Each structure stands twice: as structure tokens, then as C-alpha cells.
mmCIF file of N, CA, C and O in Angstrom:
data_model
loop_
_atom_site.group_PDB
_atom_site.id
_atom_site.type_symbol
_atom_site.label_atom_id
_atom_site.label_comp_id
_atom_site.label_asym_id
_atom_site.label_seq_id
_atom_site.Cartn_x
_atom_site.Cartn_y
_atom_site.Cartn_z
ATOM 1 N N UNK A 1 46.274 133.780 -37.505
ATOM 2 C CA UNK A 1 46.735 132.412 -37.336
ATOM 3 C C UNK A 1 47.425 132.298 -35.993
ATOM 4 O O UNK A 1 47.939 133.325 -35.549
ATOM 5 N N UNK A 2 47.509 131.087 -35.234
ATOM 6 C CA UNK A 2 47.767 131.599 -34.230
ATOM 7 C C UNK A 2 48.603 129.982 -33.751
ATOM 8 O O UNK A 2 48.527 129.445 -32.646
ATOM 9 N N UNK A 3 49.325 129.509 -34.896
ATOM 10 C CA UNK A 3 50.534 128.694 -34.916
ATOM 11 C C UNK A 3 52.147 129.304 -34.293
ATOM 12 O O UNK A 3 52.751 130.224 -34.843
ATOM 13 N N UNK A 4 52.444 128.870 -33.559
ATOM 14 C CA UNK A 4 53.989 128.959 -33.067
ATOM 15 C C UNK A 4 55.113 127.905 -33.682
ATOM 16 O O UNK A 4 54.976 126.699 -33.475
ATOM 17 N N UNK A 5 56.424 128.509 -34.583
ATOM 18 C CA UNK A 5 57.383 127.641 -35.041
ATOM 19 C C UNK A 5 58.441 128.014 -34.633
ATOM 20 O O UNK A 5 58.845 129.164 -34.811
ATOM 21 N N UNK A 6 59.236 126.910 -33.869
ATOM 22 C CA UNK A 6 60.650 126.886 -33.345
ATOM 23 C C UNK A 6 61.524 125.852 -34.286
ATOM 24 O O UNK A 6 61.300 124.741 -34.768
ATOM 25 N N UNK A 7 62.386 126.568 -34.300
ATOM 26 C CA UNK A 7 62.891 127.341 -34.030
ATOM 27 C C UNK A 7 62.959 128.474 -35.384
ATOM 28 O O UNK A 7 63.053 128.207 -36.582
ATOM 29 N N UNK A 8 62.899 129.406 -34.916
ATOM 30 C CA UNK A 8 62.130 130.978 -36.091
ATOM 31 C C UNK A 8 63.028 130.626 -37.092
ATOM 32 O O UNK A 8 62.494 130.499 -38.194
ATOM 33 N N UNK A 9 64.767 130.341 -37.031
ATOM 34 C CA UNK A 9 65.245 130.213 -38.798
ATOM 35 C C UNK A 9 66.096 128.828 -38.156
ATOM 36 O O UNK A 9 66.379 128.506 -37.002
ATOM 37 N N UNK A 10 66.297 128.319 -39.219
ATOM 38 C CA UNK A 10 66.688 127.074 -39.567
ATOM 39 C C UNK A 10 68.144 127.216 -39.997
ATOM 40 O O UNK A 10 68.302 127.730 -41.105
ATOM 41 N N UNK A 11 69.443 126.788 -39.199
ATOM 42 C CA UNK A 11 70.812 127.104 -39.697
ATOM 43 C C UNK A 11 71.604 125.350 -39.909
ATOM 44 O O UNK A 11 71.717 124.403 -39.130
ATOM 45 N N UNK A 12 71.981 125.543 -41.202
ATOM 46 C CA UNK A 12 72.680 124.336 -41.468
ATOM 47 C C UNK A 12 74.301 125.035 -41.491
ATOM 48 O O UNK A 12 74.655 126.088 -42.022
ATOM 49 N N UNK A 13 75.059 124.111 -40.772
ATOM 50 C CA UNK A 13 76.599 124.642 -41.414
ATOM 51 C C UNK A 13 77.308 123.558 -41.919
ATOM 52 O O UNK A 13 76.895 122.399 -41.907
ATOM 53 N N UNK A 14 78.314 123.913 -42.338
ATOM 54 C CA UNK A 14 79.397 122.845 -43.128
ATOM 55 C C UNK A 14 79.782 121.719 -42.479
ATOM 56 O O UNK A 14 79.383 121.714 -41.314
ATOM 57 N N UNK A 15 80.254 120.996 -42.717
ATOM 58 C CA UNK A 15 80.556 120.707 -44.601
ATOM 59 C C UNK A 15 78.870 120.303 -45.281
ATOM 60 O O UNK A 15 78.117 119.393 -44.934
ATOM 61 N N UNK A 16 78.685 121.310 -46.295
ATOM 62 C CA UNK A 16 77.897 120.359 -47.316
ATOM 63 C C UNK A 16 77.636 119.325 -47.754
ATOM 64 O O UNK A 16 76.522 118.826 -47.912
ATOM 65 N N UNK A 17 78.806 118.848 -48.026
ATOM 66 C CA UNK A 17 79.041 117.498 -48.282
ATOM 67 C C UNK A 17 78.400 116.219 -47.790
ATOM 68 O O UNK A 17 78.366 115.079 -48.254
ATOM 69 N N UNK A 18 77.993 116.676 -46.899
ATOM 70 C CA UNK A 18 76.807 115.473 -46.014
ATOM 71 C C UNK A 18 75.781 115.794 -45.758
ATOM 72 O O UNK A 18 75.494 116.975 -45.562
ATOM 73 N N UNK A 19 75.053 114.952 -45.698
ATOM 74 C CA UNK A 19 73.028 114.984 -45.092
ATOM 75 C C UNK A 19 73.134 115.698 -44.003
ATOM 76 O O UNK A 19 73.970 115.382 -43.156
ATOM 77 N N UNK A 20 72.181 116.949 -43.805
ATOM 78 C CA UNK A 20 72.190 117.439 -42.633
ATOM 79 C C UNK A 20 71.111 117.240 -42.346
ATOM 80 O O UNK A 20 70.523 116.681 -43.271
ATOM 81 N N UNK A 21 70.247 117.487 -41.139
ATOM 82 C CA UNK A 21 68.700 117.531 -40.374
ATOM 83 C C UNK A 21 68.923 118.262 -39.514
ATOM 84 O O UNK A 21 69.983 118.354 -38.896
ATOM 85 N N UNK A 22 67.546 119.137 -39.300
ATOM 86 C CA UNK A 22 67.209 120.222 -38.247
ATOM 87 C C UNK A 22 65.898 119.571 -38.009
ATOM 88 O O UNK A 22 65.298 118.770 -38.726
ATOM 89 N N UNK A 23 65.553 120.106 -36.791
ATOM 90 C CA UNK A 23 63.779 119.235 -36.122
ATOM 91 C C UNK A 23 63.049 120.710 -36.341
ATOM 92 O O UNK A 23 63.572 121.566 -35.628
ATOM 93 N N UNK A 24 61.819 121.267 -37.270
ATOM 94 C CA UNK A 24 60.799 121.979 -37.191
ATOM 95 C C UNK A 24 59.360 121.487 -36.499
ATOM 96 O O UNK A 24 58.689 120.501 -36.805
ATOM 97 N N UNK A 25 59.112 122.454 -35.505
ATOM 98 C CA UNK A 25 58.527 121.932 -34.275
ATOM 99 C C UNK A 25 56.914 123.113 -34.951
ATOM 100 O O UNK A 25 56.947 124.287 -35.318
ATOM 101 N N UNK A 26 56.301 122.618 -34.909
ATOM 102 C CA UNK A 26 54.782 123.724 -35.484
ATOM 103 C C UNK A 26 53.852 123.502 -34.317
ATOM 104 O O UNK A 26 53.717 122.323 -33.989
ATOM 105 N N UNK A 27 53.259 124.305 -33.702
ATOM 106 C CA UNK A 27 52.566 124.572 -32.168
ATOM 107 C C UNK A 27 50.963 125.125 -33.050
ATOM 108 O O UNK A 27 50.820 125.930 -33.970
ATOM 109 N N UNK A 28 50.174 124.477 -32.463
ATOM 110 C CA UNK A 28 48.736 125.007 -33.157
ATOM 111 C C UNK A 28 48.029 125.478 -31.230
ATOM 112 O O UNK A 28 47.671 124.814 -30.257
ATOM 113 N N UNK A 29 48.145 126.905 -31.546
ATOM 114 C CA UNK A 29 47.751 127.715 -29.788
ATOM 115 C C UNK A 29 46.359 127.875 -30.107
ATOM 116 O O UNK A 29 45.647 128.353 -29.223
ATOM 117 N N UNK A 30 45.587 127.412 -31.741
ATOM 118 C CA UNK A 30 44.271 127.997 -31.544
ATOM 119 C C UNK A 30 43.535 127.040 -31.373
ATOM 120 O O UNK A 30 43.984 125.899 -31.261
ATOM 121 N N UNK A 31 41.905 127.404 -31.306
ATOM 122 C CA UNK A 31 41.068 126.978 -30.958
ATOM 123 C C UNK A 31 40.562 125.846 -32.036
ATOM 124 O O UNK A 31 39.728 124.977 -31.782
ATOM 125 N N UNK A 32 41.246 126.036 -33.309
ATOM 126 C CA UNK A 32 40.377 125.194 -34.071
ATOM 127 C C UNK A 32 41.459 124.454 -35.460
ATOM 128 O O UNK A 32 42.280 125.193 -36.004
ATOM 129 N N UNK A 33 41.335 123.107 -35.863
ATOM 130 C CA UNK A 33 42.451 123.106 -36.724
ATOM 131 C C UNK A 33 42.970 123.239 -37.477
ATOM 132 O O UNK A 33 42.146 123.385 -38.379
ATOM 133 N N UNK A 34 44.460 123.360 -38.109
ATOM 134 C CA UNK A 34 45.185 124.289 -38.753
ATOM 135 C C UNK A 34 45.857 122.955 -39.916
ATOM 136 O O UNK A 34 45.957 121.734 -39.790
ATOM 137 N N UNK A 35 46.244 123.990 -41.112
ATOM 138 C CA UNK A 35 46.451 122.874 -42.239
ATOM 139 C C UNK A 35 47.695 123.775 -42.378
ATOM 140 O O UNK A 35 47.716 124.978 -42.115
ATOM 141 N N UNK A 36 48.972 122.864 -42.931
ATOM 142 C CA UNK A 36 50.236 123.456 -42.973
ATOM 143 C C UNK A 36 51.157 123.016 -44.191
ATOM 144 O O UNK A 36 51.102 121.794 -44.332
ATOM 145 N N UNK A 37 52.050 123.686 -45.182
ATOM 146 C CA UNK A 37 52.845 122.990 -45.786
ATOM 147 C C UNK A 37 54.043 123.652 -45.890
ATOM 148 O O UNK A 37 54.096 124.863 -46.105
ATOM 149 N N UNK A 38 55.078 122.902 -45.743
ATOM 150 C CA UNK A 38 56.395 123.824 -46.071
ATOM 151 C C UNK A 38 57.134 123.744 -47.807
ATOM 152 O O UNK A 38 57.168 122.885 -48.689
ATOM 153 N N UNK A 39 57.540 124.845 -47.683
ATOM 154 C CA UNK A 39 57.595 124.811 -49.468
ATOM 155 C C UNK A 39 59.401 125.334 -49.416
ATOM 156 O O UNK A 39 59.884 126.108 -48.589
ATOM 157 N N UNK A 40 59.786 124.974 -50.011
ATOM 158 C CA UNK A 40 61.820 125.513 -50.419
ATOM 159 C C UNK A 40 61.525 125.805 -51.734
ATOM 160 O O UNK A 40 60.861 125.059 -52.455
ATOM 161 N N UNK A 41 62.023 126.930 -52.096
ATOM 162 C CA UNK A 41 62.583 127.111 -53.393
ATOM 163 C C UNK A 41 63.941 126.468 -54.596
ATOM 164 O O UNK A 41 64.230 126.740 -55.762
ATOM 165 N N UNK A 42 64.638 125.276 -53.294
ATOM 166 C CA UNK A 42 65.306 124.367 -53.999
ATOM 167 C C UNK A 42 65.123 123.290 -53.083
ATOM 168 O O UNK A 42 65.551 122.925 -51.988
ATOM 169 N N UNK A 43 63.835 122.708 -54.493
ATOM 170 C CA UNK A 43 63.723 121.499 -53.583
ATOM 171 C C UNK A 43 64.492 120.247 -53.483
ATOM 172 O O UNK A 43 64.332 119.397 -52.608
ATOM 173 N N UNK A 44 65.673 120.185 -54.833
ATOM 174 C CA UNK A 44 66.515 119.164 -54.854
ATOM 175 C C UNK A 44 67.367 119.336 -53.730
ATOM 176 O O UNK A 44 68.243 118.472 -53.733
ATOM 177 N N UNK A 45 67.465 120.296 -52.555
ATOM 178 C CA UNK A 45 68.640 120.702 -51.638
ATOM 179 C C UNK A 45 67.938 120.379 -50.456
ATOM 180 O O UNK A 45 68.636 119.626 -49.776
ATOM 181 N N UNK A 46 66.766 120.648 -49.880
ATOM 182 C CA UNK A 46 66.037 120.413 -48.934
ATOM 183 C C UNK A 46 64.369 119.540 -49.114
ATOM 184 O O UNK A 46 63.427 119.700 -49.890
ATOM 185 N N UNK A 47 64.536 118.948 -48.393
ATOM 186 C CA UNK A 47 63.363 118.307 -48.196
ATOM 187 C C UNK A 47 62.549 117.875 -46.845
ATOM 188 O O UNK A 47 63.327 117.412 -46.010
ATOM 189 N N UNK A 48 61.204 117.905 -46.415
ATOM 190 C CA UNK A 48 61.130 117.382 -45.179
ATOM 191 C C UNK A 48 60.261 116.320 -45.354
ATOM 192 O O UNK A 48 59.750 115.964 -46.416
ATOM 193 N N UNK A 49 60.155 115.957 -44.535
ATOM 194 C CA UNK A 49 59.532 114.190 -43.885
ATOM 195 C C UNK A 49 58.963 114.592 -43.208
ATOM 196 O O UNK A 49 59.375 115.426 -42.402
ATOM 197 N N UNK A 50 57.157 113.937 -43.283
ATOM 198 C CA UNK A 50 57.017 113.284 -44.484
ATOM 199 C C UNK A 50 56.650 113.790 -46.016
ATOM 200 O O UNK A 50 56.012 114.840 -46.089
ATOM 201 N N UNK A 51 56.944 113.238 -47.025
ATOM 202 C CA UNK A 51 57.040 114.392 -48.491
ATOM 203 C C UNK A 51 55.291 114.399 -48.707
ATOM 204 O O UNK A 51 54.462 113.500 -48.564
ATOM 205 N N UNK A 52 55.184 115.584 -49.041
ATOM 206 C CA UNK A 52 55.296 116.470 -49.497
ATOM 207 C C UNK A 52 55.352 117.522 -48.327
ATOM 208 O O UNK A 52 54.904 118.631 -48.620
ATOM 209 N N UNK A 53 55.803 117.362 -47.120
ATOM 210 C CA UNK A 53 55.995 118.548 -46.174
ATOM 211 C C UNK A 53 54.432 119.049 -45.710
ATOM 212 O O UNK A 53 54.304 120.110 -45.099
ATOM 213 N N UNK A 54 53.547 118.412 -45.963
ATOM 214 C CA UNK A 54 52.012 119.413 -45.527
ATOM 215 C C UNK A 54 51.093 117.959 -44.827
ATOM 216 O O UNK A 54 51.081 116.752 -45.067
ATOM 217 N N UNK A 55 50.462 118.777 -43.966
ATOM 218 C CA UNK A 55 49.246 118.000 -43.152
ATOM 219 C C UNK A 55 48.477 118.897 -42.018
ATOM 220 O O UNK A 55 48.534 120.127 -42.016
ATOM 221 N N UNK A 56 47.799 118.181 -41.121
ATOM 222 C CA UNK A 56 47.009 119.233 -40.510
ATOM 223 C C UNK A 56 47.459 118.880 -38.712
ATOM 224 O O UNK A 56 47.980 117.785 -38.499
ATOM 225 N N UNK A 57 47.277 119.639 -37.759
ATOM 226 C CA UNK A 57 47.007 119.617 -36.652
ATOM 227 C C UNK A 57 45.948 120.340 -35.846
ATOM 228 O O UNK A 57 45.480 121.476 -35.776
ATOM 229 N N UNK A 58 45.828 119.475 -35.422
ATOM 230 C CA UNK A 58 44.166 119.930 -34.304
ATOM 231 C C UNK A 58 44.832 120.809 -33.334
ATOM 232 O O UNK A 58 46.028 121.098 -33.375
ATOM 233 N N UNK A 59 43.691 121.360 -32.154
ATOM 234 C CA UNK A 59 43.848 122.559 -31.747
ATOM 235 C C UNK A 59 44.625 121.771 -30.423
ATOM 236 O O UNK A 59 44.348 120.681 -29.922
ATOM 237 N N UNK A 60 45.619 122.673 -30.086
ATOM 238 C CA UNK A 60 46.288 122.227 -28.734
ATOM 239 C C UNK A 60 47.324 121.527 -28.611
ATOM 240 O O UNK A 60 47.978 121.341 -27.585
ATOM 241 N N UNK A 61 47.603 120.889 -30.251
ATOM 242 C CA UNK A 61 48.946 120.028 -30.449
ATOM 243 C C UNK A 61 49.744 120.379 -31.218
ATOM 244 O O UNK A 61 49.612 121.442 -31.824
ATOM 245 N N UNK A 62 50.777 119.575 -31.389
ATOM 246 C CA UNK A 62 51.899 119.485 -31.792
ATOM 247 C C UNK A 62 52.851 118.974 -33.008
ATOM 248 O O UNK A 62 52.317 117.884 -33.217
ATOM 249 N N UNK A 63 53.752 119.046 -33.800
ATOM 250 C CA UNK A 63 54.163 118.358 -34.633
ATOM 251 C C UNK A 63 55.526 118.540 -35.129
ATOM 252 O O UNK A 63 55.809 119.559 -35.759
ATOM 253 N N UNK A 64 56.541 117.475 -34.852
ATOM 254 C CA UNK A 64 57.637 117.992 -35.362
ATOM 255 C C UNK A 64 58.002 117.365 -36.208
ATOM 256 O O UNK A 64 57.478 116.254 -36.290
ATOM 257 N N UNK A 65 58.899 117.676 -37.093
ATOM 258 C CA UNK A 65 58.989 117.406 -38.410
ATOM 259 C C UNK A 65 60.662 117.268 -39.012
ATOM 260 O O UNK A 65 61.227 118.222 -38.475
ATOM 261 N N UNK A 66 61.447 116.702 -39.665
ATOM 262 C CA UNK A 66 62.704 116.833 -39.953
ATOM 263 C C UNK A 66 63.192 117.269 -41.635
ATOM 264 O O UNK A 66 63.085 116.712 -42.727
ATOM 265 N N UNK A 67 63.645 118.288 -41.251
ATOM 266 C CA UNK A 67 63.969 118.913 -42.523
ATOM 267 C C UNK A 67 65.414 118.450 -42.813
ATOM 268 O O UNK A 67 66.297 118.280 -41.973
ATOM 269 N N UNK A 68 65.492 118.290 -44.035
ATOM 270 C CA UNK A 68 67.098 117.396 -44.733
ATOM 271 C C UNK A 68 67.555 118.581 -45.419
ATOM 272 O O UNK A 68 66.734 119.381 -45.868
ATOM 273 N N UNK A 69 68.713 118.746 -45.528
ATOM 274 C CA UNK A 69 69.600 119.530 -46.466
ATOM 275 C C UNK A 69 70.226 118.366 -47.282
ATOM 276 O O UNK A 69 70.765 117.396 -46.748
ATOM 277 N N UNK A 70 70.107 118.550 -48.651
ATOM 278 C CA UNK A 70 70.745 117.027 -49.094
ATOM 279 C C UNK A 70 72.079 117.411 -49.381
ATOM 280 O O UNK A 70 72.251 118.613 -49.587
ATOM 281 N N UNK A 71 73.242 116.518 -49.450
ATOM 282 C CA UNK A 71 74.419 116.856 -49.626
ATOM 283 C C UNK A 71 74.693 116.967 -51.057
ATOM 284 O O UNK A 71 73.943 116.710 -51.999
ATOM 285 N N UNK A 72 75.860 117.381 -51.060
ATOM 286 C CA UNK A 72 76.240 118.146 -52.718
ATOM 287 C C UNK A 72 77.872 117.733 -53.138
ATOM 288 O O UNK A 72 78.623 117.561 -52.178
ATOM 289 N N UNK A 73 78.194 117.641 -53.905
ATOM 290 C CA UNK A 73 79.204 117.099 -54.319
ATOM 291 C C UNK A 73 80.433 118.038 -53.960
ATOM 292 O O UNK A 73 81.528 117.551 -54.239
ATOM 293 N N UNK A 74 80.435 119.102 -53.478
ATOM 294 C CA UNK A 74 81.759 119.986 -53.181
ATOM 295 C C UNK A 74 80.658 121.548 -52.282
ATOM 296 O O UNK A 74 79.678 122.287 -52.376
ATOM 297 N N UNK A 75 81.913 121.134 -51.432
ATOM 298 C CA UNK A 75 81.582 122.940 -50.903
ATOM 299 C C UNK A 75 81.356 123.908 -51.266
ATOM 300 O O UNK A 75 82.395 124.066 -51.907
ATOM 301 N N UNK A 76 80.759 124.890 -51.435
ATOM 302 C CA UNK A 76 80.583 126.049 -52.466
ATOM 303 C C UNK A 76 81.720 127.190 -51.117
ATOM 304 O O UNK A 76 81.679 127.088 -49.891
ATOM 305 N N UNK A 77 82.673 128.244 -52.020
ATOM 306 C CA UNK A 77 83.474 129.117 -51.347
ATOM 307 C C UNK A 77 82.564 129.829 -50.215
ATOM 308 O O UNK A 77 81.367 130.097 -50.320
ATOM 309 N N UNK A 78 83.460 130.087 -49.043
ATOM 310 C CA UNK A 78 83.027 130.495 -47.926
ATOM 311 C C UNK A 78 81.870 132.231 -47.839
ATOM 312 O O UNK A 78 81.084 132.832 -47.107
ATOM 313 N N UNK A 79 82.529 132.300 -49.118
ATOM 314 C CA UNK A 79 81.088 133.623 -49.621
ATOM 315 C C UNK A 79 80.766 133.458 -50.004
ATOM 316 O O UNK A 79 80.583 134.528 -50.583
ATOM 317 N N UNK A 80 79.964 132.435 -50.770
ATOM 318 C CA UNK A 80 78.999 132.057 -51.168
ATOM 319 C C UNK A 80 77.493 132.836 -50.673
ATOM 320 O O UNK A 80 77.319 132.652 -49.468
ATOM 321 N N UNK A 81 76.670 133.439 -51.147
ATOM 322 C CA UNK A 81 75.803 133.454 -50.785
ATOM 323 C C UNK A 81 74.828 132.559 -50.666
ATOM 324 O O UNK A 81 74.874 131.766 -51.606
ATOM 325 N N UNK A 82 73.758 132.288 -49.741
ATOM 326 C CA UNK A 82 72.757 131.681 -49.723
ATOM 327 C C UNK A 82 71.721 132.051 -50.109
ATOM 328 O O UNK A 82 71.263 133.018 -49.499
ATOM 329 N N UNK A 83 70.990 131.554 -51.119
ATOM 330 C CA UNK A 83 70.424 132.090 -51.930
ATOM 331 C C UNK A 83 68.629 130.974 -51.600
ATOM 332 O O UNK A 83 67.698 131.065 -52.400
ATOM 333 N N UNK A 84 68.558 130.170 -50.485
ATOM 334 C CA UNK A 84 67.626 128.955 -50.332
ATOM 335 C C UNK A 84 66.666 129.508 -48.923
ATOM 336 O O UNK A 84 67.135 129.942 -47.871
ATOM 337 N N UNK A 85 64.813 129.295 -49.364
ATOM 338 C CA UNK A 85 64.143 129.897 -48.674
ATOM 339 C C UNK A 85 63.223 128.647 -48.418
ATOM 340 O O UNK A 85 62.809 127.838 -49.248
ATOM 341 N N UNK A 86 63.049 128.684 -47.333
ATOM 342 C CA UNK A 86 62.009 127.898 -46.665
ATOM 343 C C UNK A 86 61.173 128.248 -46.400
ATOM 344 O O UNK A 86 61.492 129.029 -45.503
ATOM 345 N N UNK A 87 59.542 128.313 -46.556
ATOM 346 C CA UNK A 87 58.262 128.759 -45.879
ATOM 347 C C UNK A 87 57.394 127.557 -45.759
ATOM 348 O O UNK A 87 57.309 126.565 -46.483
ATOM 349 N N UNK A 88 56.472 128.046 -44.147
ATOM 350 C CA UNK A 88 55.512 127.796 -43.766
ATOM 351 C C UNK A 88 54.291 128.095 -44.012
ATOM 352 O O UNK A 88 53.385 127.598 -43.343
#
């Protein structure tokens, strides 16, 4: 496959408490076109636009995309682990 994604990990920080967005940028370097979907393992926490997160790009272009962290009713403690996976 011969797709490029910037930025490689995706960092949200605090406060929780509010809507966050990061821009996922997907680069198609090949010759021919490419079909894509992003999947979270909590999808009530993240979501991207447009839903369902998947579509295609032709060879040579581009697509960026905005991923939401949805906000949550209280901070979880500063060790908290993160336990939330995003794939392409």
C-alpha cells in the first residue's frame, strides 16, 4: 500500500471535558485508487467526519479529515490509562 498518514499518532490533551479535533491528512503516493476507513474501538468517544469515517481517493491526491474526541462529563485521574485505538 503505498498511502502516507500525518500525522503517525493522534494526541488529544485535557481537559476532557470539551470537544476536541485533530486534522488526519491520508496521501495516496500510488499509482492507482485506494479505499480507506478509520475504525476506534470507542466509538461513543471519537468520531470522524464524514460518518462513517471511509471513502476512496484516486492516485496522486489527498484528503483530510477531522477526527472529534467527544467530551465526557468529568476528567478521568491523571493516570488514567488510555485504553482508545484508532486504525486506518
Amino acid at each position: 500500500m503505498s498511502a502516507e498518514i500525518e500525522p503517525p499518532e493522534l494526541g488529544f490533551g485535557r481537559p476532557f471535558t470539551e470537544v476536541a479535533e485533530q486534522i488526519l491528512t491520508i496521501r495516496n503516493r500510488g499509482s492507482r485508487p485506494i479505499i480507506y476507513r478509520i475504525k476506534t474501538n470507542m466509538p461513543n468517544h471519537y468520531s470522524a467526519d464524514p460518518d462513517p469515517g471511509m471513502g476512496s481517493i484516486k492516485h496522486g491526491c489527498k484528503i483530510s479529515t477531522p477526527i472529534y474526541q467527544q467530551a465526557i462529563d468529568k476528567d478521568p485521574a491523571a493516570n488514567t490509562p488510555c485504553k482508545a485505538k484508532l486504525g486506518v
